[in-house]
């Protein structure tokens, strides 16, 4: 077995690999860039080596700098995690030349599976069903139209070396094929330095289901059941679960057998994932094989009890698999929610800053309704613009899907992140969505259910009334605390009002509060009454309450004149005033927002990569103005109308904050 493993990655996956390596008695080496010198993965490693500037291209993607770290520390193996160099054949070859073990598959398998055309041909030869299409290279728009007519519309135009949605277009007509071919080819060349294009049938509204395989160097290969990964946004998975609520045993066994057949055909050894799309009749088609550890591997670990990272390390060291296919037993249900530093209320734009509060729910792995949180940050850490925006992977396990889902809802309720925007509210909304609860999901779920983006959740009237009652109770508790001045006799304290007006979003409620010990009675104008029990005290950011016997966990933050309350996808800023104050407040003039229509504001924190205009230029609607890069994504900002550029306030290379003025129109 290896004595020392260098993890050529960062963040939560580096921490995850260190956990298994440590349990196996293997020392670990972290590598870090300037931005990561105080990161959690650096602190958890036995050794750490600085490898360069914050830009990934000059640090985590630099093969030579990783090799220098290996030579400096004497590591005898390298685990690449996922992303960065994990599927880079040149990196694997370089390690082989250095006599260092690569904790991953052989170079030939990386090369074969990394090319979509080659992998599909290999799958077809192995008898694995593939999406009907044309696997040859397409050289012109005319040829693309001819191929599309042969396949049948709609078709998917794809870059052979593509990934992450780049170089990919859906075409429903000949005109769209011509346009899509040219744009896909151009985008592929710019993103991957490879403009090869192929085409396949577009399967409308499929499910995305993948099979986890393990293969050793002795010819043994097994599969660890499936994961459902259909909840996606812009081809990026957000929520995964295992098993799939859609597959039956016959389809599961067939998909698993096909995945194993493909791995053997590729002479594969290591951990890998074979991805399929599945139609409404459970017909499945091979998409690609990921020759690395997947982000969503924890859900498979939770239902099988297999430490996939430990198995991966053992395989690289030449060990035989500890399991045969008959030994694989899946039990219960597991979910994974990817928690990202992004603002769901601003079209999921990236968010950066310091984690002023980072308090995940306590982990409890092994008991009923287990909770697991794979993360690479702690409170006080900085989320930068340089890397992927994922903060954590929150996972729950239960005896069945309903129990695992309920555990996830409660865990999201109590997961506190402040200082940056995050997508917890959106995840909560998905887990409360009736269609998601039913399991009738496809890859178009988010587009179908949130066609206008995410604007928060409209809570049921009863739940909303309970939140209003809770706000009124919090006000009474806070006011009572304010009267308790040190050394002052309680009978001299000023009386606390019992009638309050709670208002938000043009809604207003008059609430009367009476209390006895920890139970409060909140009365409304329509005669309804809500009994609230809570031990919450001012200063606490989480409140567990019982409202008419419904157990709720609320995120509570004081704001000027009231409270900010977050719960299950809703975000309320409630003003709480005495009735007379509310009456007078209604007569006050409202402040009108500033007119920003003549300014281009930066929608996210990021790097200004380029400006396409100069002062005095006249621009048309839809014309590109500049490019902003944040967290591995490039965003092109375009003109919304015809106008002339009056002034420019930023230069390429500047790091911009959110709402920073980039330029002004006349």
XYZ file of C-alpha atoms in Angstrom:
666
model
C 0.000 0.000 0.000
C 1.052 3.597 -0.579
C 2.871 5.496 2.154
C 2.062 9.041 1.006
C -0.603 10.371 -1.381
C -0.560 13.850 -2.869
C -4.047 15.186 -3.623
C -3.861 17.284 -6.791
C -7.013 19.210 -5.971
C -8.586 21.520 -3.421
C -11.710 22.122 -1.337
C -14.183 19.509 -0.278
C -12.925 16.705 -2.537
C -9.380 17.102 -1.221
C -10.742 16.862 2.327
C -12.811 13.828 1.354
C -9.811 11.952 -0.067
C -7.762 12.825 3.020
C -10.419 11.284 5.254
C -10.207 7.854 3.623
C -6.434 7.994 3.239
C -6.009 8.832 6.916
C -8.249 5.923 7.927
C -6.045 3.666 5.776
C -2.900 4.907 7.561
C -1.629 6.827 4.530
C -0.021 10.251 4.926
C -1.400 13.028 2.746
C 0.031 16.036 0.929
C -2.051 19.075 0.012
C -1.204 21.507 -2.754
C -2.448 25.069 -2.630
C -2.521 28.308 -4.583
C -2.185 31.832 -3.211
C -5.966 32.001 -2.691
C -5.999 28.731 -0.735
C -3.081 29.122 1.662
C -5.400 29.098 4.701
C -7.937 26.619 3.306
C -9.315 23.664 5.218
C -7.687 21.063 2.953
C -4.290 22.628 3.699
C -4.866 22.430 7.446
C -6.053 18.823 7.323
C -3.120 17.447 5.330
C 0.050 16.073 6.897
C 2.084 18.272 4.532
C 1.247 21.152 2.204
C 3.058 22.648 -0.783
C 2.458 26.012 -2.436
C 2.114 25.593 -6.216
C 1.497 29.073 -7.588
C -0.894 31.977 -8.157
C -4.646 31.892 -7.601
C -5.444 31.317 -11.270
C -6.018 27.592 -11.759
C -4.092 27.622 -15.042
C -0.950 28.576 -13.118
C -1.454 26.265 -10.137
C -3.944 23.374 -10.016
C -3.805 22.898 -13.808
C -0.026 23.132 -14.016
C 1.349 19.615 -14.473
C 4.937 20.737 -13.911
C 4.133 22.449 -10.602
C 2.305 19.359 -9.360
C 5.307 17.251 -10.348
C 7.614 19.601 -8.433
C 5.430 19.143 -5.332
C 5.635 15.361 -5.740
C 9.440 15.472 -5.956
C 9.662 17.798 -2.952
C 7.511 15.588 -0.704
C 8.367 12.121 -2.004
C 4.723 11.173 -2.540
C 4.398 7.748 -4.147
C 0.830 8.263 -5.450
C -1.433 11.073 -6.626
C -5.198 11.288 -6.278
C -6.612 13.874 -8.731
C -10.080 14.296 -7.184
C -12.481 15.542 -9.854
C -12.140 18.431 -12.281
C -8.734 20.047 -12.905
C -6.325 17.274 -14.056
C -8.483 14.279 -13.098
C -9.165 13.217 -16.704
C -6.011 14.590 -18.302
C -4.066 11.827 -20.043
C -0.934 13.978 -20.241
C -0.950 14.253 -16.444
C -1.360 10.483 -16.039
C 1.493 9.888 -18.506
C 3.705 12.377 -16.670
C 3.126 10.561 -13.374
C 3.941 7.252 -15.012
C 7.219 8.706 -16.287
C 8.033 9.840 -12.745
C 7.326 6.380 -11.351
C 4.410 7.714 -9.304
C 1.074 5.882 -9.133
C -1.993 7.615 -10.559
C -5.081 6.896 -8.466
C -7.252 6.566 -11.520
C -7.665 4.578 -14.728
C -5.021 3.716 -17.343
C -4.072 6.362 -19.886
C -5.674 4.461 -22.783
C -9.040 4.404 -20.982
C -8.846 8.130 -20.201
C -8.081 8.853 -23.846
C -10.807 6.587 -25.226
C -13.547 7.732 -22.884
C -12.548 11.396 -22.979
C -13.445 11.591 -26.672
C -17.188 11.347 -27.209
C -16.935 9.866 -30.696
C -14.368 7.214 -29.713
C -16.289 6.300 -26.536
C -19.559 5.862 -28.430
C -17.886 3.636 -31.009
C -16.363 1.567 -28.218
C -19.755 1.317 -26.509
C -21.432 0.236 -29.738
C -18.794 -2.462 -30.297
C -19.358 -3.687 -26.718
C -23.102 -4.020 -27.343
C -24.004 -1.051 -25.147
C -27.007 0.867 -26.541
C -26.150 4.382 -27.682
C -28.309 7.287 -28.735
C -29.099 6.922 -32.453
C -26.868 9.254 -34.387
C -23.937 9.833 -36.710
C -20.587 9.103 -35.090
C -18.504 10.326 -38.016
C -17.138 13.849 -38.112
C -19.285 16.432 -39.883
C -17.416 18.934 -42.028
C -20.040 21.408 -43.263
C -23.494 22.846 -42.675
C -24.844 21.040 -45.759
C -23.544 17.721 -44.488
C -25.021 18.457 -41.068
C -28.481 18.976 -42.627
C -28.172 15.722 -44.545
C -27.187 13.814 -41.403
C -29.989 15.399 -39.355
C -32.610 14.367 -41.906
C -31.269 10.835 -41.749
C -31.483 10.732 -37.944
C -34.819 12.542 -37.633
C -35.570 15.751 -35.762
C -34.923 16.942 -33.122
C -31.169 16.388 -33.074
C -28.362 17.265 -30.686
C -25.227 18.820 -32.206
C -22.250 18.126 -29.940
C -18.547 18.837 -29.717
C -16.503 15.651 -29.630
C -14.255 17.019 -26.903
C -17.050 18.950 -25.186
C -18.394 19.110 -21.686
C -20.467 21.323 -19.392
C -22.871 22.275 -22.180
C -20.224 23.990 -24.333
C -20.332 23.241 -28.060
C -23.831 21.804 -27.707
C -27.001 22.838 -29.555
C -30.480 21.362 -30.009
C -31.943 21.746 -33.492
C -35.582 21.211 -34.503
C -35.297 22.267 -38.158
C -32.832 22.449 -41.057
C -32.207 26.157 -40.453
C -31.444 25.490 -36.799
C -29.048 22.718 -37.846
C -27.093 25.100 -40.091
C -26.923 27.785 -37.400
C -26.212 25.320 -34.612
C -23.434 23.564 -36.521
C -21.490 26.774 -37.061
C -21.925 28.084 -33.513
C -21.125 24.683 -31.946
C -17.977 24.365 -34.043
C -16.809 27.870 -33.163
C -17.553 27.431 -29.459
C -15.822 24.027 -29.351
C -12.700 25.439 -30.963
C -12.607 28.300 -28.483
C -13.310 26.165 -25.406
C -11.353 22.976 -26.141
C -9.062 23.752 -29.084
C -10.926 21.012 -30.964
C -13.699 21.847 -33.445
C -14.800 18.284 -34.274
C -18.589 17.939 -34.323
C -20.926 14.953 -34.330
C -24.687 14.574 -34.106
C -27.203 12.345 -32.371
C -30.918 12.072 -31.759
C -32.200 14.441 -29.087
C -34.210 12.525 -26.493
C -36.862 14.948 -25.276
C -37.417 15.104 -21.496
C -35.268 12.115 -20.512
C -34.027 11.099 -17.094
C -30.292 11.188 -16.371
C -29.247 8.000 -14.596
C -25.702 6.798 -14.010
C -24.094 3.546 -12.902
C -21.141 3.433 -10.508
C -18.533 0.839 -11.465
C -15.443 -0.493 -9.692
C -12.823 -2.422 -11.672
C -9.484 -3.762 -10.428
C -6.296 -4.682 -12.309
C -7.101 -8.384 -12.092
C -10.097 -8.414 -14.411
C -12.793 -8.053 -11.743
C -15.531 -5.461 -12.293
C -18.760 -4.775 -10.399
C -21.394 -2.034 -10.293
C -22.789 -0.338 -7.196
C -26.303 0.327 -8.431
C -27.436 3.646 -9.878
C -27.855 7.320 -9.100
C -30.619 9.576 -10.417
C -29.157 12.935 -11.498
C -32.053 14.481 -13.423
C -32.325 17.695 -11.391
C -30.028 19.886 -13.456
C -29.622 23.536 -14.351
C -27.667 24.455 -17.463
C -26.386 20.855 -17.666
C -25.097 21.105 -14.073
C -26.413 18.581 -11.560
C -27.875 20.094 -8.387
C -29.646 17.255 -6.560
C -28.827 13.545 -6.828
C -30.407 10.519 -5.239
C -29.847 6.795 -4.974
C -31.557 4.639 -5.934
C -33.629 6.073 -8.790
C -37.373 6.235 -8.078
C -37.962 5.231 -11.719
C -35.933 2.074 -12.350
C -37.219 -1.433 -11.788
C -34.963 -4.366 -10.913
C -34.845 -5.646 -14.480
C -33.741 -2.291 -15.932
C -31.262 -1.750 -13.092
C -29.630 -5.133 -13.686
C -29.500 -4.561 -17.443
C -27.939 -1.092 -17.102
C -25.409 -2.421 -14.603
C -24.427 -5.289 -16.876
C -23.977 -2.899 -19.800
C -21.821 -0.555 -17.700
C -19.591 -3.449 -16.642
C -19.334 -4.627 -20.265
C -18.181 -1.183 -21.358
C -15.594 -0.953 -18.570
C -14.168 -4.328 -19.558
C -14.130 -3.380 -23.247
C -12.038 -0.332 -22.341
C -9.640 -2.424 -20.187
C -10.693 -0.136 -17.374
C -9.481 -0.260 -13.802
C -10.382 2.208 -11.031
C -13.628 3.912 -10.054
C -15.753 5.129 -12.956
C -19.261 6.206 -13.824
C -21.214 5.230 -16.919
C -23.906 7.793 -17.697
C -27.163 7.062 -19.505
C -30.277 8.916 -20.550
C -33.484 6.972 -20.018
C -36.784 7.607 -21.781
C -40.328 7.205 -20.450
C -40.408 3.520 -21.484
C -37.152 2.799 -19.619
C -35.152 2.510 -22.827
C -31.641 3.628 -21.939
C -28.820 5.032 -24.047
C -25.134 5.535 -23.245
C -23.961 9.167 -23.026
C -20.415 9.014 -21.711
C -18.134 7.457 -19.127
C -16.526 9.661 -16.491
C -13.091 8.246 -15.750
C -12.857 9.730 -12.270
C -14.539 9.997 -8.914
C -17.942 11.656 -9.279
C -19.128 14.609 -7.191
C -22.207 12.623 -6.178
C -20.422 9.466 -4.982
C -21.585 9.958 -1.334
C -25.165 8.863 -2.087
C -23.869 5.532 -3.390
C -21.674 5.166 -0.312
C -24.664 5.818 1.951
C -26.880 3.117 0.418
C -24.140 0.480 -0.061
C -21.781 1.120 2.843
C -18.808 1.006 0.432
C -16.014 3.565 0.847
C -15.523 4.326 -2.848
C -12.433 6.476 -2.280
C -10.744 3.707 -0.265
C -11.583 1.211 -3.002
C -10.116 3.571 -5.585
C -6.864 3.839 -3.646
C -6.711 0.067 -3.139
C -7.215 -0.601 -6.851
C -4.399 1.814 -7.752
C -2.141 -0.068 -5.323
C -2.879 -3.333 -7.138
C -5.315 -4.835 -4.658
C -8.212 -7.019 -5.713
C -11.763 -5.819 -5.156
C -13.051 -6.795 -1.740
C -16.556 -7.343 -3.136
C -18.127 -9.554 -5.769
C -21.354 -8.529 -7.488
C -23.399 -10.865 -5.280
C -22.030 -9.074 -2.204
C -23.391 -5.667 -3.234
C -26.416 -4.879 -1.077
C -28.174 -1.537 -1.299
C -30.354 -0.407 1.577
C -32.439 2.679 2.235
C -32.432 5.905 0.247
C -30.006 8.828 0.005
C -30.075 12.389 -1.341
C -27.315 14.881 -2.070
C -27.883 18.632 -2.299
C -25.076 20.678 -3.817
C -24.820 23.935 -1.906
C -23.400 26.645 -4.133
C -22.188 30.208 -3.575
C -24.718 31.692 -5.968
C -27.797 33.877 -5.737
C -30.956 32.065 -6.876
C -32.865 35.376 -6.843
C -30.408 36.834 -9.423
C -30.508 34.003 -11.959
C -28.012 31.990 -9.890
C -25.138 34.399 -10.486
C -21.987 33.584 -8.483
C -21.442 35.160 -5.077
C -18.120 35.759 -3.331
C -17.095 36.998 0.094
C -16.325 35.824 3.605
C -18.398 33.182 5.343
C -19.368 35.275 8.353
C -21.505 32.344 9.479
C -21.102 28.731 8.376
C -22.942 26.261 10.572
C -24.066 23.037 8.905
C -26.380 20.656 10.737
C -24.530 18.179 12.977
C -23.384 15.088 11.102
C -24.856 11.770 12.154
C -23.643 8.988 9.890
C -24.782 5.500 10.765
C -28.053 6.130 12.563
C -31.579 6.468 11.240
C -32.020 9.485 8.962
C -28.246 9.946 8.743
C -26.775 13.361 7.886
C -23.436 13.824 6.129
C -21.832 17.067 4.977
C -18.809 16.943 2.680
C -17.204 20.368 2.711
C -13.934 22.203 2.295
C -14.687 25.358 4.296
C -15.219 26.536 7.849
C -16.678 29.725 9.277
C -14.494 32.714 8.395
C -13.183 31.276 5.110
C -13.226 33.312 1.917
C -15.148 32.264 -1.195
C -13.123 33.604 -4.140
C -13.842 34.199 -7.805
C -11.188 31.738 -8.958
C -12.792 28.337 -8.423
C -16.006 26.344 -8.603
C -18.780 27.890 -6.446
C -19.692 24.661 -4.610
C -19.437 25.117 -0.830
C -20.679 21.764 0.413
C -22.523 18.569 -0.422
C -25.269 17.949 2.128
C -26.388 14.317 2.147
C -29.126 12.492 4.032
C -30.024 8.812 4.311
C -33.275 7.232 5.435
C -35.002 3.878 5.426
C -37.077 5.017 2.444
C -37.328 7.977 0.053
C -39.837 9.852 2.199
C -37.688 9.608 5.318
C -34.504 10.671 3.497
C -36.389 13.583 1.913
C -37.828 14.746 5.228
C -34.368 14.602 6.790
C -33.025 16.724 3.921
C -35.751 19.347 4.389
C -34.973 19.670 8.082
C -31.216 19.743 7.432
C -31.589 22.544 4.887
C -33.775 24.442 7.371
C -30.979 24.429 9.929
C -27.996 24.954 7.581
C -26.763 28.511 8.260
C -24.669 30.373 5.701
C -24.182 34.145 5.929
C -21.831 36.632 4.301
C -22.545 35.411 0.783
C -25.610 34.398 -1.190
C -26.287 30.663 -1.486
C -28.873 28.382 -3.071
C -30.321 26.768 0.082
C -33.687 28.482 -0.401
C -33.932 27.077 -3.925
C -33.000 23.567 -2.785
C -35.709 23.769 -0.112
C -38.222 24.799 -2.762
C -37.330 21.758 -4.879
C -37.713 19.330 -1.973
C -41.190 20.746 -1.261
C -42.230 20.614 -4.939
C -45.108 18.136 -5.480
C -43.659 16.843 -8.747
C -40.271 16.201 -7.140
C -41.931 14.504 -4.182
C -43.791 12.194 -6.579
C -40.532 11.211 -8.298
C -41.856 12.181 -11.747
C -38.763 14.125 -12.748
C -36.790 14.649 -15.958
C -33.813 16.775 -16.970
C -36.280 19.558 -17.852
C -37.651 19.706 -14.286
C -36.163 23.092 -13.352
C -37.072 24.693 -16.680
C -40.627 23.355 -16.338
C -41.196 24.234 -12.700
C -39.315 27.551 -12.600
C -39.748 28.956 -16.139
C -39.231 32.555 -15.003
C -36.358 31.796 -12.666
C -36.551 31.536 -8.897
C -38.465 34.289 -7.112
C -39.009 32.597 -3.770
C -41.844 30.398 -2.614
C -45.427 31.433 -1.965
C -46.150 29.667 1.301
C -49.578 28.164 2.065
C -51.794 30.564 4.019
C -51.645 28.440 7.158
C -47.822 28.284 7.139
C -47.607 32.020 6.463
C -49.923 32.748 9.375
C -47.711 30.635 11.633
C -44.650 32.630 10.568
C -46.455 35.911 11.252
C -47.430 34.615 14.689
C -43.811 33.634 15.319
C -42.584 37.122 14.322
C -45.022 38.747 16.758
C -43.848 36.391 19.506
C -40.191 37.176 18.729
C -41.044 40.874 19.083
C -42.610 40.331 22.509
C -39.622 38.264 23.652
C -37.205 40.935 22.380
C -39.137 43.791 23.992
C -39.298 41.895 27.282
C -35.523 41.420 27.153
C -35.043 45.174 26.608
C -36.961 45.963 29.807
C -34.714 43.737 31.920
C -32.031 46.267 32.752
C -29.426 45.027 35.194
C -30.271 46.067 38.774
C -33.783 47.264 37.926
C -36.669 45.778 39.836
C -39.068 43.860 37.585
C -42.103 45.714 39.001
C -40.581 49.001 37.816
C -39.966 47.792 34.262
C -41.978 49.411 31.505
C -44.896 47.340 30.231
C -44.469 45.413 26.987
C -47.109 45.939 24.317
C -49.320 43.009 23.376
C -50.771 44.374 20.138
C -48.520 44.427 17.078
C -48.710 45.089 13.368
C -46.583 42.727 11.253
C -46.103 43.803 7.628
C -44.107 42.672 4.600
C -44.566 42.543 0.804
C -47.639 44.834 0.952
C -49.292 42.475 3.448
C -50.183 43.546 6.976
C -51.507 41.597 9.963
C -52.689 42.800 13.365
C -51.625 40.307 15.991
C -52.396 40.204 19.694
C -49.975 38.214 21.842
C -50.638 36.741 25.265
C -48.205 34.454 27.015
C -47.915 31.978 29.844
C -44.437 30.567 30.504
C -43.069 29.442 27.108
C -46.440 29.175 25.379
C -47.786 32.206 23.512
C -51.217 32.749 22.023
C -51.244 34.884 18.846
C -54.699 36.195 17.871
C -55.623 37.600 14.445
C -58.400 39.977 13.333
C -60.334 37.138 11.682
C -60.625 35.334 15.020
C -58.018 32.649 14.365
C -55.498 31.850 17.053
C -52.050 30.244 16.801
C -50.382 28.692 19.852
C -46.619 29.181 19.669
C -44.068 27.434 21.863
C -40.383 28.332 21.611
C -37.233 28.691 23.676
C -35.784 31.272 21.258
C -33.929 34.223 22.762
C -32.624 37.413 21.085
C -29.256 36.814 19.463
C -30.022 33.257 18.405
C -29.965 32.817 14.626
C -32.067 29.644 14.596
C -35.452 29.279 16.196
C -37.194 25.976 16.771
C -40.880 26.601 17.270
C -44.053 24.635 17.683
C -46.977 26.434 16.052
C -50.284 24.605 16.535
C -48.218 21.413 16.962
C -46.373 21.950 13.655
C -42.609 21.807 14.257
C -40.735 24.521 12.334
C -37.105 25.629 12.187
C -36.681 29.276 11.216
C -33.601 31.303 10.393
C -34.005 34.563 12.354
C -32.002 37.755 11.920
C -32.840 41.143 13.460
C -33.240 43.994 10.982
C -34.151 47.624 11.546
C -37.680 47.643 12.941
C -38.292 43.912 12.666
C -36.947 40.536 11.628
C -35.740 38.679 8.564
C -37.272 35.187 8.544
C -36.219 32.401 6.159
C -38.014 29.101 5.866
C -38.522 26.506 3.105
C -37.700 28.735 0.156
C -39.253 31.953 1.403
C -37.386 35.030 2.612
C -39.465 37.557 4.577
C -38.320 40.948 5.873
C -41.038 41.731 8.359
C -41.584 45.135 9.924
C -43.069 44.951 13.432
C -44.674 48.087 14.907
C -47.245 49.118 17.430
C -50.656 49.672 15.745
C -50.458 53.477 16.037
C -46.935 53.550 14.602
C -48.082 51.376 11.685
C -51.016 53.715 11.073
C -48.714 56.741 10.894
C -46.124 54.842 8.846
C -48.687 54.183 6.137
C -48.932 57.954 5.576
C -45.205 58.414 4.937
C -43.886 58.850 1.398
C -42.030 55.848 0.022
C -38.458 56.294 -1.243
C -38.289 55.751 -4.992
C -35.425 53.637 -6.379
C -32.662 55.434 -8.274
C -32.772 55.436 -12.074
C -29.929 53.145 -13.173
C -31.185 52.627 -16.740
C -28.265 54.578 -18.224
C -25.609 52.541 -16.445
C -24.267 49.040 -17.030
C -23.816 47.438 -13.607
C -21.755 44.338 -12.901
C -24.339 41.630 -12.049
C -21.866 39.521 -10.072
C -18.453 39.796 -8.455
C -15.836 38.826 -11.017
C -12.937 39.654 -13.316
C -13.486 42.043 -16.213
C -11.903 39.994 -18.997
C -12.504 42.348 -21.903
C -14.358 45.418 -23.153
C -15.774 45.388 -26.689
C -16.662 49.100 -26.810
C -15.052 52.526 -26.423
C -16.312 55.944 -25.342
C -18.377 57.461 -28.152
C -19.349 54.135 -29.751
C -22.971 53.651 -30.722
C -24.247 50.190 -29.798
C -27.289 48.225 -30.902
C -29.641 46.117 -28.803
C -28.059 42.720 -28.199
C -24.519 43.876 -28.958
C -21.795 42.481 -26.674
C -20.337 45.109 -24.356
C -17.949 43.187 -22.104
C -17.071 39.780 -20.669
C -17.075 39.019 -16.929
C -15.439 35.854 -15.593
C -16.435 34.401 -12.217
C -15.963 30.926 -10.796
C -14.933 29.257 -14.060
C -17.835 30.837 -15.988
C -17.682 33.529 -18.647
C -20.661 35.884 -18.872
C -21.199 38.230 -21.818
C -23.039 41.444 -20.924
C -25.046 42.878 -23.829
C -26.762 46.166 -24.629
C -30.491 46.193 -23.976
C -31.184 49.078 -26.400
C -29.564 51.335 -28.972
C -27.384 53.924 -27.221
C -24.064 55.773 -27.257
C -21.280 55.084 -24.732
C -20.770 58.189 -22.576
C -18.065 56.949 -20.181
C -16.257 53.786 -19.061
C -15.481 53.263 -15.371
C -13.581 49.960 -15.409
C -10.653 48.417 -17.255
C -9.877 44.849 -18.353
C -8.179 43.023 -15.509
C -10.181 44.817 -12.804
C -11.861 42.753 -10.089
C -15.415 44.080 -9.921
C -17.876 43.966 -7.053
C -21.567 43.361 -7.526
C -23.410 46.427 -8.927
C -20.115 48.179 -9.761
C -20.697 50.665 -12.614
C -18.847 49.432 -15.719
C -19.966 52.068 -18.195
C -22.585 54.763 -18.710
C -24.807 55.516 -21.715
C -25.786 58.986 -22.952
